[in-house]
PDB file of C-alpha atoms and ligand atoms in Angstrom:
ATOM      1  CA  MET L   1      19.366  34.307 -14.452  1.00 81.00           C
ATOM      2  CA  LYS L   2      18.288  30.795 -13.589  1.00 92.00           C
ATOM      3  CA  ASN L   3      18.363  28.128 -16.354  1.00 97.00           C
ATOM      4  CA  ILE L   4      15.053  27.394 -17.936  1.00 98.00           C
ATOM      5  CA  VAL L   5      14.355  23.843 -18.984  1.00 98.00           C
ATOM      6  CA  LEU L   6      11.683  23.416 -21.636  1.00 98.00           C
ATOM      7  CA  ILE L   7       9.987  20.019 -21.524  1.00 98.00           C
ATOM      8  CA  GLY L   8       7.036  18.497 -23.458  1.00 98.00           C
ATOM      9  CA  PHE L   9       6.126  15.847 -26.074  1.00 98.00           C
ATOM     10  CA  MET L  10       7.901  15.481 -29.488  1.00 96.00           C
ATOM     11  CA  GLY L  11       6.713  18.046 -31.945  1.00 95.00           C
ATOM     12  CA  VAL L  12       5.004  20.486 -29.385  1.00 97.00           C
ATOM     13  CA  GLY L  13       7.279  23.224 -30.407  1.00 95.00           C
ATOM     14  CA  LYS L  14       9.996  23.429 -27.845  1.00 97.00           C
ATOM     15  CA  GLY L  15      12.512  24.521 -30.519  1.00 96.00           C
ATOM     16  CA  SER L  16      10.272  27.261 -31.991  1.00 96.00           C
ATOM     17  CA  VAL L  17       9.446  28.572 -28.511  1.00 98.00           C
ATOM     18  CA  ALA L  18      13.168  28.576 -27.579  1.00 98.00           C
ATOM     19  CA  ARG L  19      14.030  30.536 -30.590  1.00 97.00           C
ATOM     20  CA  GLU L  20      11.515  33.214 -29.736  1.00 97.00           C
ATOM     21  CA  VAL L  21      12.687  33.409 -26.135  1.00 97.00           C
ATOM     22  CA  VAL L  22      16.177  34.160 -27.467  1.00 97.00           C
ATOM     23  CA  LYS L  23      14.858  36.916 -29.543  1.00 97.00           C
ATOM     24  CA  HIS L  24      12.979  38.447 -26.693  1.00 95.00           C
ATOM     25  CA  SER L  25      15.548  38.035 -23.859  1.00 96.00           C
ATOM     26  CA  GLU L  26      19.147  37.743 -22.790  1.00 95.00           C
ATOM     27  CA  TYR L  27      18.980  33.881 -22.818  1.00 96.00           C
ATOM     28  CA  ILE L  28      21.127  31.738 -25.173  1.00 96.00           C
ATOM     29  CA  ALA L  29      19.486  28.480 -26.052  1.00 97.00           C
ATOM     30  CA  ILE L  30      20.912  24.937 -26.235  1.00 98.00           C
ATOM     31  CA  ASP L  31      19.211  21.693 -26.859  1.00 98.00           C
ATOM     32  CA  THR L  32      19.860  18.350 -25.371  1.00 98.00           C
ATOM     33  CA  ASP L  33      19.264  16.346 -28.628  1.00 98.00           C
ATOM     34  CA  ASP L  34      21.859  18.692 -30.396  1.00 98.00           C
ATOM     35  CA  LEU L  35      24.493  18.127 -27.646  1.00 98.00           C
ATOM     36  CA  ILE L  36      23.958  14.269 -27.861  1.00 98.00           C
ATOM     37  CA  GLU L  37      24.273  14.370 -31.736  1.00 98.00           C
ATOM     38  CA  SER L  38      27.519  16.361 -31.443  1.00 98.00           C
ATOM     39  CA  MET L  39      28.891  14.036 -28.674  1.00 97.00           C
ATOM     40  CA  GLU L  40      28.341  11.024 -30.796  1.00 98.00           C
ATOM     41  CA  ASN L  41      28.692  12.715 -34.227  1.00 98.00           C
ATOM     42  CA  LYS L  42      25.607  10.972 -35.285  1.00 97.00           C
ATOM     43  CA  LYS L  43      21.881  11.796 -35.817  1.00 96.00           C
ATOM     44  CA  ILE L  44      19.416  10.796 -33.023  1.00 96.00           C
ATOM     45  CA  LYS L  45      17.748   8.406 -35.411  1.00 95.00           C
ATOM     46  CA  GLU L  46      21.069   6.744 -36.030  1.00 96.00           C
ATOM     47  CA  ILE L  47      21.833   6.374 -32.342  1.00 97.00           C
ATOM     48  CA  PHE L  48      18.420   4.722 -31.876  1.00 96.00           C
ATOM     49  CA  GLU L  49      18.988   2.412 -34.730  1.00 95.00           C
ATOM     50  CA  GLU L  50      22.613   1.569 -34.155  1.00 97.00           C
ATOM     51  CA  ASN L  51      23.028   1.747 -30.421  1.00 97.00           C
ATOM     52  CA  GLY L  52      19.400   1.307 -29.094  1.00 97.00           C
ATOM     53  CA  GLU L  53      17.180   3.630 -26.959  1.00 97.00           C
ATOM     54  CA  ASN L  54      18.908   2.498 -23.718  1.00 98.00           C
ATOM     55  CA  TYR L  55      22.237   3.800 -24.969  1.00 98.00           C
ATOM     56  CA  PHE L  56      20.538   7.150 -25.818  1.00 98.00           C
ATOM     57  CA  ARG L  57      18.972   7.339 -22.489  1.00 98.00           C
ATOM     58  CA  LYS L  58      22.466   6.923 -20.906  1.00 98.00           C
ATOM     59  CA  LEU L  59      23.661   9.884 -23.075  1.00 98.00           C
ATOM     60  CA  GLU L  60      20.748  12.049 -21.743  1.00 98.00           C
ATOM     61  CA  LYS L  61      21.672  11.268 -18.148  1.00 98.00           C
ATOM     62  CA  ARG L  62      25.231  12.205 -18.839  1.00 98.00           C
ATOM     63  CA  VAL L  63      24.038  15.621 -20.399  1.00 98.00           C
ATOM     64  CA  ALA L  64      21.851  16.161 -17.338  1.00 98.00           C
ATOM     65  CA  LYS L  65      24.602  15.865 -14.996  1.00 98.00           C
ATOM     66  CA  TRP L  66      26.733  18.256 -17.105  1.00 98.00           C
ATOM     67  CA  LEU L  67      24.057  20.763 -17.379  1.00 98.00           C
ATOM     68  CA  GLU L  68      23.635  20.861 -13.446  1.00 98.00           C
ATOM     69  CA  LYS L  69      27.349  21.269 -13.011  1.00 98.00           C
ATOM     70  CA  SER L  70      28.313  23.468 -15.790  1.00 97.00           C
ATOM     71  CA  VAL L  71      25.382  25.453 -17.375  1.00 98.00           C
ATOM     72  CA  HIS L  72      23.983  28.714 -16.170  1.00 95.00           C
ATOM     73  CA  ASP L  73      21.863  31.618 -17.535  1.00 93.00           C
ATOM     74  CA  THR L  74      20.760  29.330 -20.465  1.00 97.00           C
ATOM     75  CA  LEU L  75      17.386  28.306 -21.942  1.00 98.00           C
ATOM     76  CA  ILE L  76      17.640  24.451 -22.293  1.00 98.00           C
ATOM     77  CA  SER L  77      15.193  22.718 -24.707  1.00 98.00           C
ATOM     78  CA  THR L  78      15.064  19.034 -24.225  1.00 98.00           C
ATOM     79  CA  GLY L  79      14.107  15.873 -26.027  1.00 97.00           C
ATOM     80  CA  GLY L  80      10.674  14.506 -25.072  1.00 98.00           C
ATOM     81  CA  GLY L  81      11.987  12.038 -22.573  1.00 98.00           C
ATOM     82  CA  PHE L  82      14.451  14.049 -20.814  1.00 98.00           C
ATOM     83  CA  TYR L  83      11.950  15.140 -18.119  1.00 98.00           C
ATOM     84  CA  LYS L  84      12.790  11.802 -16.437  1.00 98.00           C
ATOM     85  CA  GLN L  85      16.166  12.901 -15.306  1.00 98.00           C
ATOM     86  CA  GLU L  86      16.390  12.865 -11.615  1.00 97.00           C
ATOM     87  CA  ASN L  87      18.213  16.027 -11.169  1.00 98.00           C
ATOM     88  CA  LEU L  88      16.044  18.147 -13.425  1.00 98.00           C
ATOM     89  CA  GLN L  89      14.883  20.402 -10.615  1.00 97.00           C
ATOM     90  CA  LYS L  90      18.563  21.189  -9.950  1.00 97.00           C
ATOM     91  CA  VAL L  91      19.160  22.115 -13.554  1.00 98.00           C
ATOM     92  CA  GLY L  92      16.681  25.067 -13.591  1.00 97.00           C
ATOM     93  CA  ILE L  93      13.077  26.280 -13.725  1.00 98.00           C
ATOM     94  CA  ILE L  94      11.100  23.572 -15.546  1.00 98.00           C
ATOM     95  CA  VAL L  95       8.519  24.777 -18.113  1.00 98.00           C
ATOM     96  CA  PHE L  96       6.083  22.257 -19.641  1.00 98.00           C
ATOM     97  CA  LEU L  97       4.712  23.121 -23.082  1.00 98.00           C
ATOM     98  CA  ASP L  98       1.314  21.375 -23.117  1.00 98.00           C
ATOM     99  CA  SER L  99      -1.006  20.651 -25.982  1.00 98.00           C
ATOM    100  CA  PRO L 100      -3.318  17.743 -26.937  1.00 98.00           C
ATOM    101  CA  PHE L 101      -1.886  14.879 -28.995  1.00 97.00           C
ATOM    102  CA  ASP L 102      -3.990  15.660 -32.022  1.00 96.00           C
ATOM    103  CA  ALA L 103      -2.979  19.254 -32.050  1.00 96.00           C
ATOM    104  CA  ILE L 104       0.677  18.249 -31.991  1.00 96.00           C
ATOM    105  CA  ILE L 105       0.358  15.977 -34.886  1.00 94.00           C
ATOM    106  CA  LYS L 106      -1.573  18.673 -36.885  1.00 92.00           C
ATOM    107  CA  ARG L 107       1.127  21.071 -36.103  1.00 91.00           C
ATOM    108  CA  ILE L 108       3.974  18.785 -37.376  1.00 91.00           C
ATOM    109  CA  LYS L 109       1.884  17.648 -40.466  1.00 90.00           C
ATOM    110  CA  LYS L 110       1.226  21.328 -41.572  1.00 89.00           C
ATOM    111  CA  HIS L 111       4.937  22.160 -41.462  1.00 87.00           C
ATOM    112  CA  PRO L 112       6.758  22.479 -44.736  1.00 88.00           C
ATOM    113  CA  ASN L 113       9.349  19.772 -43.573  1.00 88.00           C
ATOM    114  CA  ALA L 114       6.653  17.642 -42.155  1.00 88.00           C
ATOM    115  CA  ALA L 115       8.020  14.393 -43.713  1.00 87.00           C
ATOM    116  CA  ARG L 116      11.586  14.992 -42.217  1.00 86.00           C
ATOM    117  CA  LYS L 117      10.114  15.978 -38.834  1.00 85.00           C
ATOM    118  CA  LEU L 118       8.402  12.670 -38.726  1.00 87.00           C
ATOM    119  CA  LYS L 119      11.308  10.646 -39.972  1.00 86.00           C
ATOM    120  CA  LYS L 120      13.872  12.043 -37.628  1.00 88.00           C
ATOM    121  CA  ARG L 121      11.889  11.055 -34.544  1.00 91.00           C
ATOM    122  CA  PRO L 122      11.954   7.186 -34.134  1.00 90.00           C
ATOM    123  CA  LEU L 123       9.278   7.205 -31.427  1.00 93.00           C
ATOM    124  CA  LEU L 124       6.751   8.908 -33.737  1.00 90.00           C
ATOM    125  CA  ALA L 125       7.042   6.289 -36.506  1.00 89.00           C
ATOM    126  CA  ASN L 126       3.932   4.580 -35.221  1.00 92.00           C
ATOM    127  CA  LEU L 127       1.160   7.093 -34.241  1.00 93.00           C
ATOM    128  CA  LYS L 128      -0.809   4.626 -32.316  1.00 95.00           C
ATOM    129  CA  GLU L 129       2.223   3.830 -30.094  1.00 96.00           C
ATOM    130  CA  ALA L 130       3.049   7.615 -29.867  1.00 96.00           C
ATOM    131  CA  LYS L 131      -0.368   8.448 -28.578  1.00 97.00           C
ATOM    132  CA  LYS L 132      -0.015   5.838 -25.891  1.00 98.00           C
ATOM    133  CA  LEU L 133       3.348   7.248 -24.907  1.00 98.00           C
ATOM    134  CA  TYR L 134       1.839  10.832 -24.811  1.00 98.00           C
ATOM    135  CA  GLU L 135      -0.963   9.560 -22.632  1.00 98.00           C
ATOM    136  CA  GLN L 136       1.499   7.906 -20.246  1.00 98.00           C
ATOM    137  CA  ARG L 137       3.720  10.895 -20.177  1.00 98.00           C
ATOM    138  CA  ARG L 138       1.395  13.956 -19.952  1.00 98.00           C
ATOM    139  CA  PRO L 139       0.549  13.614 -16.250  1.00 98.00           C
ATOM    140  CA  GLN L 140       4.228  13.110 -15.537  1.00 98.00           C
ATOM    141  CA  TYR L 141       5.227  16.339 -17.387  1.00 98.00           C
ATOM    142  CA  GLN L 142       2.669  18.124 -15.430  1.00 98.00           C
ATOM    143  CA  GLN L 143       4.025  16.700 -12.155  1.00 98.00           C
ATOM    144  CA  VAL L 144       7.643  17.760 -12.642  1.00 98.00           C
ATOM    145  CA  ALA L 145       6.860  21.175 -14.130  1.00 98.00           C
ATOM    146  CA  ASN L 146       7.076  24.476 -12.267  1.00 97.00           C
ATOM    147  CA  ILE L 147       5.411  26.093 -15.012  1.00 98.00           C
ATOM    148  CA  VAL L 148       2.791  24.974 -17.619  1.00 98.00           C
ATOM    149  CA  ILE L 149       2.034  26.783 -20.778  1.00 98.00           C
ATOM    150  CA  ASN L 150      -0.845  25.675 -22.927  1.00 98.00           C
ATOM    151  CA  VAL L 151       0.692  26.209 -26.437  1.00 97.00           C
ATOM    152  CA  THR L 152      -2.441  25.330 -28.520  1.00 96.00           C
ATOM    153  CA  GLU L 153      -3.545  27.864 -30.918  1.00 92.00           C
ATOM    154  CA  LYS L 154      -0.798  30.127 -29.960  1.00 96.00           C
ATOM    155  CA  SER L 155       2.159  31.470 -31.879  1.00 96.00           C
ATOM    156  CA  ALA L 156       5.645  30.638 -30.723  1.00 97.00           C
ATOM    157  CA  GLN L 157       6.033  34.327 -30.100  1.00 97.00           C
ATOM    158  CA  GLU L 158       2.968  34.385 -27.693  1.00 98.00           C
ATOM    159  CA  CYS L 159       4.203  31.450 -25.884  1.00 98.00           C
ATOM    160  CA  ALA L 160       7.569  32.848 -25.310  1.00 98.00           C
ATOM    161  CA  LYS L 161       6.187  35.993 -23.959  1.00 97.00           C
ATOM    162  CA  GLU L 162       4.062  34.158 -21.588  1.00 97.00           C
ATOM    163  CA  LEU L 163       6.994  32.043 -20.548  1.00 98.00           C
ATOM    164  CA  LEU L 164       9.201  35.001 -19.708  1.00 97.00           C
ATOM    165  CA  LYS L 165       6.386  36.579 -17.754  1.00 97.00           C
ATOM    166  CA  LYS L 166       5.731  33.530 -15.607  1.00 97.00           C
ATOM    167  CA  VAL L 167       9.582  32.817 -15.234  1.00 96.00           C
ATOM    168  CA  LYS L 168      10.025  36.159 -13.621  1.00 93.00           C
ATOM    169  CA  LYS L 169       8.380  34.928 -10.458  1.00 89.00           C
ATOM    170  CA  TYR L 170      11.040  32.397  -9.940  1.00 86.00           C
ATOM    171  CA  ALA L 171      14.120  34.490 -10.777  1.00 72.00           C
TER     172      ALA L 171
HETATM  173  C1  S3P W   1      12.347  11.497 -27.679  1.00 72.01           C
HETATM  174  C2  S3P W   1      12.064  12.789 -28.298  1.00 72.01           C
HETATM  175  C3  S3P W   1      13.104  13.323 -29.194  1.00 72.01           C
HETATM  176  C4  S3P W   1      14.429  12.728 -29.135  1.00 72.01           C
HETATM  177  C5  S3P W   1      14.317  11.202 -29.089  1.00 72.01           C
HETATM  178  C6  S3P W   1      13.491  10.653 -28.006  1.00 72.01           C
HETATM  179  C7  S3P W   1      11.379  11.005 -26.737  1.00 72.01           C
HETATM  180  O1  S3P W   1      13.208  14.841 -29.138  1.00 72.01           O
HETATM  181  O2  S3P W   1      14.988  13.147 -27.913  1.00 72.01           O
HETATM  182  O3  S3P W   1      13.923  10.950 -30.478  1.00 72.01           O
HETATM  183  O4  S3P W   1      11.522  10.002 -25.910  1.00 72.01           O
HETATM  184  O5  S3P W   1      10.226  11.714 -26.580  1.00 72.01           O
HETATM  185  P1  S3P W   1      12.010  15.815 -29.584  1.00 72.01           P
HETATM  186  O6  S3P W   1      11.053  15.910 -28.263  1.00 72.01           O
HETATM  187  O7  S3P W   1      12.859  17.210 -29.742  1.00 72.01           O
HETATM  188  O8  S3P W   1      11.332  15.261 -30.763  1.00 72.01           O
END
């Protein structure tokens, strides 16, 4: 099995889809933000506040190199900015979870832990800025992706099934 790399904007549901893929396949899932948090023994928010975004991006680069070298047969969900890693194609099949900005925000807000979900993401603190970032990134996500899944109005389970079907062609 080749690695699958899930990319997409903050809050689009990468984690939820990853959990469903794990339920319906042999894949084990890891998450680049979780790796970074354990490397630093700090939350992402604290890394941004105490060390700055550039430092965080350097950690992402280190993780990307490690993934390429050492990780196989794995579903890798990534932070929203991880798609910029130059070696991403070498890490695995890249799957972009796509949804309009407003649908993403609606999805986060209806979650029981909405306040926490918004608070833990420094780049979602200002929704106007976040929308700009979304508009800037969306064409780039599309460009680097091997597979695009429109997740709007679909359950995580539906998305996971669609993903596994589409990924078969790349195996
Ligand atoms: C970021 C997305 C976050 C996290 C960090 C930066 C981004 O991950 O990596 O706050 O640049 O879009 P999620 O996409 O899991 O929220």
